[in-house]
Amino acid sequence: MSNHLPHPNHDRGLEFDLSTMISRRSLGMFLGAGGAAAALAACTPGGSGTTAGTSTSAATASATASAASTTATPTASPTLTRAIAECGMEIPQETAGPYPGDGSNGPNVLAASGVVRQDITSSFGTGSASAAGVPLTFTLTLLDNANGCVPLAGAAVYAWHCDRDGRYSMYDSGLANENYLRGVQEADASGQVTFTSIFPGAYPGRWPHIHFEVFESMSNATAAGQVLAVSQIALTKAACDDVYATPGYEDSIANMKRTTLQSDNVFGDDGGIYQLATMTGSASAGYTAGLNVTT
């Protein structure tokens, strides 16, 4: 293992990323409002592009406005509806482990510009490496247990995991200057965050997993502390067996045989019942995983 060297700051840090996001969001809201106004004018009798007094044009405009009204009504996705219905048990609090990269044990990737991203496959800033492996997209649905399980819109999630060889960027030998498989996302209106990554390998003593920390807001997601939850996603045995049979995951096969969910030092107390992801896909097409996170 390499020494825990402080990771260099990239550009101007997370605060710079946040200000950039806010500026872009404001621009998007302005453009969105302009587009909505234009659409409304086009669908209003007597407005631009409409001939006043023409019954056919009025009927068309009315139908268009009615259709727009129907499609504009937001509805909860089946995933969110089910998550809220099943809400009640808070996600178990777990260790962040020895390789968090959040400043609590050596380097702090949360202070680096570029950490706010959906695709965490490659390193950013001064890093240049990419993690190879079977594609994995995972989504967390964040719910506020103390307030009737409403979605935690605007919360932030920092997620990280090992590569297919069981190594962690920023810590393992040869990876001190890399930061792949680490990233931060802000929860949308449904309380969801989604990351694009690769399927992690299995290393000795641990069941295949993904670490994550939940922060109340993006402004809090700059260092360890002020977290709502620290937990881990457990991947299903069926998916692991499928992926580990492919080239590049050879070591994971032997490591999986020595560990079960019940013997794992994190998931073993309850078999990972509240942290086991719902997974679909295949090793050839890639996998998707989902987990409800109640805080």
Short mmCIF file of C-alpha atoms in Angstrom, two decimals:
data_model
loop_
_atom_site.label_atom_id
_atom_site.label_comp_id
_atom_site.label_asym_id
_atom_site.label_seq_id
_atom_site.Cartn_x
_atom_site.Cartn_y
_atom_site.Cartn_z
CA MET A 1 0.00 0.00 0.00
CA SER A 2 1.19 3.51 -0.68
CA ASN A 3 1.49 6.29 1.87
CA HIS A 4 -1.61 8.42 2.31
CA LEU A 5 -0.36 11.46 0.45
CA PRO A 6 -2.59 14.56 0.37
CA HIS A 7 -4.30 14.78 -2.98
CA PRO A 8 -3.49 18.07 -4.79
CA ASN A 9 -6.31 20.58 -5.27
CA HIS A 10 -7.41 20.90 -8.89
CA ASP A 11 -8.23 24.34 -10.25
CA ARG A 12 -10.35 26.16 -7.67
CA GLY A 13 -12.03 23.30 -5.82
CA LEU A 14 -15.62 22.26 -5.25
CA GLU A 15 -16.78 25.77 -4.38
CA PHE A 16 -15.82 26.86 -7.90
CA ASP A 17 -17.73 23.88 -9.34
CA LEU A 18 -20.81 24.83 -7.32
CA SER A 19 -20.79 28.45 -8.50
CA THR A 20 -20.47 27.25 -12.09
CA MET A 21 -23.41 24.87 -11.64
CA ILE A 22 -25.56 27.63 -10.15
CA SER A 23 -24.78 29.95 -13.07
CA ARG A 24 -25.64 27.28 -15.61
CA ARG A 25 -28.80 26.36 -13.74
CA SER A 26 -29.93 29.98 -13.71
CA LEU A 27 -29.32 30.20 -17.44
CA GLY A 28 -31.24 26.98 -18.00
CA MET A 29 -34.19 28.28 -15.98
CA PHE A 30 -34.20 31.51 -18.02
CA LEU A 31 -34.11 29.66 -21.32
CA GLY A 32 -36.71 27.20 -20.10
CA ALA A 33 -39.01 30.02 -19.07
CA GLY A 34 -38.57 31.69 -22.46
CA GLY A 35 -39.38 28.46 -24.26
CA ALA A 36 -42.47 27.91 -22.14
CA ALA A 37 -43.66 31.49 -22.82
CA ALA A 38 -43.19 31.03 -26.56
CA ALA A 39 -45.13 27.76 -26.49
CA LEU A 40 -47.93 29.38 -24.51
CA ALA A 41 -48.18 32.28 -26.95
CA ALA A 42 -48.33 29.89 -29.88
CA CYS A 43 -51.17 27.96 -28.27
CA THR A 44 -53.27 30.95 -27.18
CA PRO A 45 -56.12 32.16 -29.47
CA GLY A 46 -55.33 35.67 -30.66
CA GLY A 47 -51.63 35.27 -29.88
CA SER A 48 -48.72 35.23 -32.30
CA GLY A 49 -49.25 32.69 -35.08
CA THR A 50 -53.04 32.43 -34.50
CA THR A 51 -55.81 33.94 -36.66
CA ALA A 52 -58.44 35.56 -34.42
CA GLY A 53 -62.04 34.63 -35.21
CA THR A 54 -61.13 31.39 -37.03
CA SER A 55 -62.94 28.56 -35.30
CA THR A 56 -60.61 25.90 -36.72
CA SER A 57 -57.50 27.68 -35.46
CA ALA A 58 -59.12 28.27 -32.07
CA ALA A 59 -60.06 24.60 -31.76
CA THR A 60 -56.55 23.52 -32.71
CA ALA A 61 -55.01 25.92 -30.23
CA SER A 62 -57.37 24.72 -27.51
CA ALA A 63 -56.51 21.08 -28.16
CA THR A 64 -52.79 21.86 -28.17
CA ALA A 65 -53.04 23.78 -24.90
CA SER A 66 -55.03 20.93 -23.36
CA ALA A 67 -52.43 18.37 -24.42
CA ALA A 68 -49.61 20.55 -23.11
CA SER A 69 -51.40 20.89 -19.79
CA THR A 70 -51.79 17.13 -19.52
CA THR A 71 -48.15 16.32 -20.32
CA ALA A 72 -46.81 19.06 -18.07
CA THR A 73 -48.32 17.47 -14.94
CA PRO A 74 -45.46 15.68 -13.14
CA THR A 75 -46.09 12.16 -11.91
CA ALA A 76 -43.92 10.09 -9.58
CA SER A 77 -41.97 7.33 -11.29
CA PRO A 78 -42.81 3.72 -10.33
CA THR A 79 -39.38 3.51 -8.69
CA LEU A 80 -40.02 6.53 -6.48
CA THR A 81 -43.60 5.46 -5.69
CA ARG A 82 -42.39 2.06 -4.54
CA ALA A 83 -39.52 3.59 -2.56
CA ILE A 84 -41.89 5.86 -0.65
CA ALA A 85 -44.32 2.98 -0.03
CA GLU A 86 -41.50 0.83 1.39
CA CYS A 87 -39.94 3.66 3.39
CA GLY A 88 -39.65 3.36 7.15
CA MET A 89 -36.40 1.63 8.06
CA GLU A 90 -33.39 3.95 8.07
CA ILE A 91 -30.34 2.80 6.13
CA PRO A 92 -27.80 1.14 8.46
CA GLN A 93 -24.86 3.38 9.30
CA GLU A 94 -21.56 1.79 8.27
CA THR A 95 -17.88 2.55 8.29
CA ALA A 96 -16.46 4.65 5.48
CA GLY A 97 -13.57 2.20 5.47
CA PRO A 98 -9.84 2.94 5.23
CA TYR A 99 -10.00 4.52 1.75
CA PRO A 100 -12.73 7.23 1.88
CA GLY A 101 -10.80 10.01 0.17
CA ASP A 102 -12.93 12.57 2.03
CA GLY A 103 -10.20 14.01 4.21
CA SER A 104 -10.98 11.81 7.22
CA ASN A 105 -8.09 9.46 6.43
CA GLY A 106 -5.54 11.21 4.26
CA PRO A 107 -6.41 12.82 0.92
CA ASN A 108 -9.63 14.76 0.23
CA VAL A 109 -11.10 14.47 -3.27
CA LEU A 110 -14.11 16.54 -2.17
CA ALA A 111 -11.96 19.67 -2.33
CA ALA A 112 -11.07 19.05 -5.97
CA SER A 113 -12.67 20.82 -8.92
CA GLY A 114 -14.28 18.24 -11.18
CA VAL A 115 -15.52 15.87 -8.48
CA VAL A 116 -19.17 16.78 -9.22
CA ARG A 117 -19.93 14.37 -12.06
CA GLN A 118 -22.12 11.47 -13.10
CA ASP A 119 -19.56 9.33 -14.94
CA ILE A 120 -16.89 8.31 -12.43
CA THR A 121 -15.07 5.81 -14.63
CA SER A 122 -12.04 8.02 -15.31
CA SER A 123 -9.76 10.19 -13.20
CA PHE A 124 -10.01 13.97 -13.48
CA GLY A 125 -7.74 16.94 -12.82
CA THR A 126 -4.12 15.77 -12.89
CA GLY A 127 -5.16 12.10 -13.02
CA SER A 128 -5.22 10.29 -16.36
CA ALA A 129 -6.19 6.67 -15.70
CA SER A 130 -9.54 5.02 -16.43
CA ALA A 131 -11.04 1.99 -14.74
CA ALA A 132 -11.76 -0.94 -17.04
CA GLY A 133 -14.55 -3.41 -16.39
CA VAL A 134 -18.18 -4.38 -16.98
CA PRO A 135 -20.35 -1.23 -17.09
CA LEU A 136 -22.45 -0.52 -14.00
CA THR A 137 -24.98 2.27 -13.51
CA PHE A 138 -26.31 2.69 -9.99
CA THR A 139 -29.08 4.92 -8.65
CA LEU A 140 -29.79 5.91 -5.05
CA THR A 141 -33.25 7.20 -4.06
CA LEU A 142 -32.91 9.40 -0.97
CA LEU A 143 -35.90 9.69 1.39
CA ASP A 144 -36.43 11.75 4.55
CA ASN A 145 -37.79 9.36 7.17
CA ALA A 146 -38.48 12.11 9.71
CA ASN A 147 -40.76 13.99 7.31
CA GLY A 148 -43.02 11.32 5.90
CA CYS A 149 -40.44 9.87 3.52
CA VAL A 150 -40.49 12.81 1.14
CA PRO A 151 -37.65 12.79 -1.42
CA LEU A 152 -34.48 14.53 -0.25
CA ALA A 153 -34.24 16.88 -3.23
CA GLY A 154 -31.05 18.91 -3.19
CA ALA A 155 -29.13 16.50 -0.96
CA ALA A 156 -25.69 15.41 -2.12
CA VAL A 157 -24.12 11.96 -2.41
CA TYR A 158 -20.43 11.14 -2.56
CA ALA A 159 -19.89 7.60 -3.90
CA TRP A 160 -16.70 5.58 -4.30
CA HIS A 161 -15.59 1.99 -4.76
CA CYS A 162 -12.64 -0.19 -5.77
CA ASP A 163 -11.71 -1.14 -9.34
CA ARG A 164 -12.01 -4.64 -10.79
CA ASP A 165 -8.65 -5.56 -9.20
CA GLY A 166 -9.88 -4.54 -5.75
CA ARG A 167 -7.71 -1.41 -5.65
CA TYR A 168 -8.75 2.07 -4.49
CA SER A 169 -7.64 5.21 -6.27
CA MET A 170 -5.75 7.77 -4.16
CA TYR A 171 -4.45 5.02 -1.84
CA ASP A 172 -3.15 1.85 -3.49
CA SER A 173 0.31 1.52 -4.94
CA GLY A 174 0.59 3.37 -8.24
CA LEU A 175 -2.80 5.08 -7.78
CA ALA A 176 -1.92 7.89 -5.34
CA ASN A 177 -2.34 10.49 -8.10
CA GLU A 178 -5.49 8.94 -9.59
CA ASN A 179 -9.07 9.57 -8.44
CA TYR A 180 -11.23 7.37 -10.63
CA LEU A 181 -14.37 5.68 -9.26
CA ARG A 182 -15.13 8.68 -7.03
CA GLY A 183 -17.73 11.40 -7.57
CA VAL A 184 -20.44 13.64 -6.16
CA GLN A 185 -24.00 14.13 -7.42
CA GLU A 186 -26.87 16.38 -6.32
CA ALA A 187 -30.25 14.68 -5.81
CA ASP A 188 -32.98 15.72 -8.25
CA ALA A 189 -36.61 16.53 -7.40
CA SER A 190 -37.27 12.82 -6.87
CA GLY A 191 -34.36 12.54 -4.46
CA GLN A 192 -32.38 10.46 -6.92
CA VAL A 193 -28.72 10.42 -7.93
CA THR A 194 -27.25 8.24 -10.66
CA PHE A 195 -23.63 7.30 -11.28
CA THR A 196 -22.08 5.61 -14.32
CA SER A 197 -19.19 3.35 -13.36
CA ILE A 198 -17.77 -0.16 -13.66
CA PHE A 199 -18.58 -3.27 -11.67
CA PRO A 200 -16.20 -3.42 -8.68
CA GLY A 201 -14.14 -6.51 -7.96
CA ALA A 202 -14.18 -8.66 -4.83
CA TYR A 203 -11.14 -8.42 -2.60
CA PRO A 204 -10.24 -10.62 0.41
CA GLY A 205 -12.47 -10.25 3.45
CA ARG A 206 -15.26 -8.17 1.90
CA TRP A 207 -18.45 -8.78 -0.03
CA PRO A 208 -18.57 -6.71 -3.28
CA HIS A 209 -19.85 -3.25 -2.37
CA ILE A 210 -20.04 0.48 -3.10
CA HIS A 211 -19.45 3.14 -0.43
CA PHE A 212 -21.50 6.33 -0.18
CA GLU A 213 -22.01 9.33 2.07
CA VAL A 214 -25.17 11.46 2.06
CA PHE A 215 -24.87 15.19 2.79
CA GLU A 216 -27.72 17.59 3.49
CA SER A 217 -26.68 19.80 0.57
CA MET A 218 -23.96 20.32 -2.00
CA SER A 219 -22.48 23.13 0.09
CA ASN A 220 -21.83 20.61 2.90
CA ALA A 221 -20.19 18.05 0.63
CA THR A 222 -16.68 19.46 0.87
CA ALA A 223 -15.20 17.24 3.59
CA ALA A 224 -16.04 14.47 6.02
CA GLY A 225 -18.53 15.43 8.71
CA GLN A 226 -21.99 17.02 8.46
CA VAL A 227 -23.25 13.80 6.87
CA LEU A 228 -26.78 12.44 7.11
CA ALA A 229 -25.71 8.87 6.43
CA VAL A 230 -22.62 6.78 5.73
CA SER A 231 -23.41 3.38 4.29
CA GLN A 232 -22.67 0.82 1.59
CA ILE A 233 -24.46 -0.87 -1.30
CA ALA A 234 -24.24 -4.67 -1.40
CA LEU A 235 -24.23 -6.18 -4.89
CA THR A 236 -26.20 -9.36 -5.60
CA LYS A 237 -24.50 -12.75 -5.80
CA ALA A 238 -26.10 -13.57 -9.15
CA ALA A 239 -24.72 -10.41 -10.74
CA CYS A 240 -21.29 -10.91 -9.16
CA ASP A 241 -21.06 -14.52 -10.35
CA ASP A 242 -22.00 -13.43 -13.87
CA VAL A 243 -19.51 -10.57 -14.03
CA TYR A 244 -16.63 -12.39 -12.34
CA ALA A 245 -16.75 -15.10 -15.00
CA THR A 246 -15.53 -12.52 -17.55
CA PRO A 247 -11.88 -11.67 -18.35
CA GLY A 248 -10.24 -9.22 -15.94
CA TYR A 249 -12.11 -10.40 -12.84
CA GLU A 250 -10.23 -13.66 -12.28
CA ASP A 251 -9.12 -12.83 -8.71
CA SER A 252 -12.67 -12.00 -7.69
CA ILE A 253 -13.86 -15.58 -8.22
CA ALA A 254 -11.59 -16.97 -5.50
CA ASN A 255 -12.30 -14.05 -3.15
CA MET A 256 -16.07 -14.51 -3.51
CA LYS A 257 -15.78 -18.16 -2.47
CA ARG A 258 -14.28 -17.13 0.88
CA THR A 259 -16.93 -14.53 1.77
CA THR A 260 -20.71 -14.49 2.18
CA LEU A 261 -23.14 -11.71 3.06
CA GLN A 262 -23.56 -13.36 6.45
CA SER A 263 -19.82 -13.53 7.16
CA ASP A 264 -19.02 -10.05 5.83
CA ASN A 265 -17.87 -7.69 8.61
CA VAL A 266 -20.23 -4.93 7.37
CA PHE A 267 -23.34 -6.69 6.07
CA GLY A 268 -23.11 -9.73 8.33
CA ASP A 269 -25.25 -8.44 11.19
CA ASP A 270 -28.43 -8.60 9.08
CA GLY A 271 -27.25 -10.17 5.83
CA GLY A 272 -27.38 -6.81 4.06
CA ILE A 273 -31.18 -6.92 3.86
CA TYR A 274 -31.49 -3.13 3.83
CA GLN A 275 -28.45 -2.52 1.61
CA LEU A 276 -28.81 -5.20 -1.05
CA ALA A 277 -29.31 -3.52 -4.41
CA THR A 278 -32.02 -4.36 -6.91
CA MET A 279 -30.06 -5.33 -10.03
CA THR A 280 -30.82 -6.04 -13.69
CA GLY A 281 -28.67 -6.63 -16.74
CA SER A 282 -25.90 -8.96 -17.84
CA ALA A 283 -22.13 -9.08 -18.04
CA SER A 284 -22.30 -8.60 -21.79
CA ALA A 285 -24.70 -5.63 -21.74
CA GLY A 286 -23.77 -4.10 -18.39
CA TYR A 287 -25.70 -3.89 -15.13
CA THR A 288 -27.96 -1.37 -13.41
CA ALA A 289 -28.42 -1.25 -9.64
CA GLY A 290 -30.82 0.65 -7.43
CA LEU A 291 -31.15 1.18 -3.70
CA ASN A 292 -33.58 3.13 -1.51
CA VAL A 293 -31.73 5.18 1.11
CA THR A 294 -33.90 6.32 4.01
CA THR A 295 -32.24 8.75 6.41
#
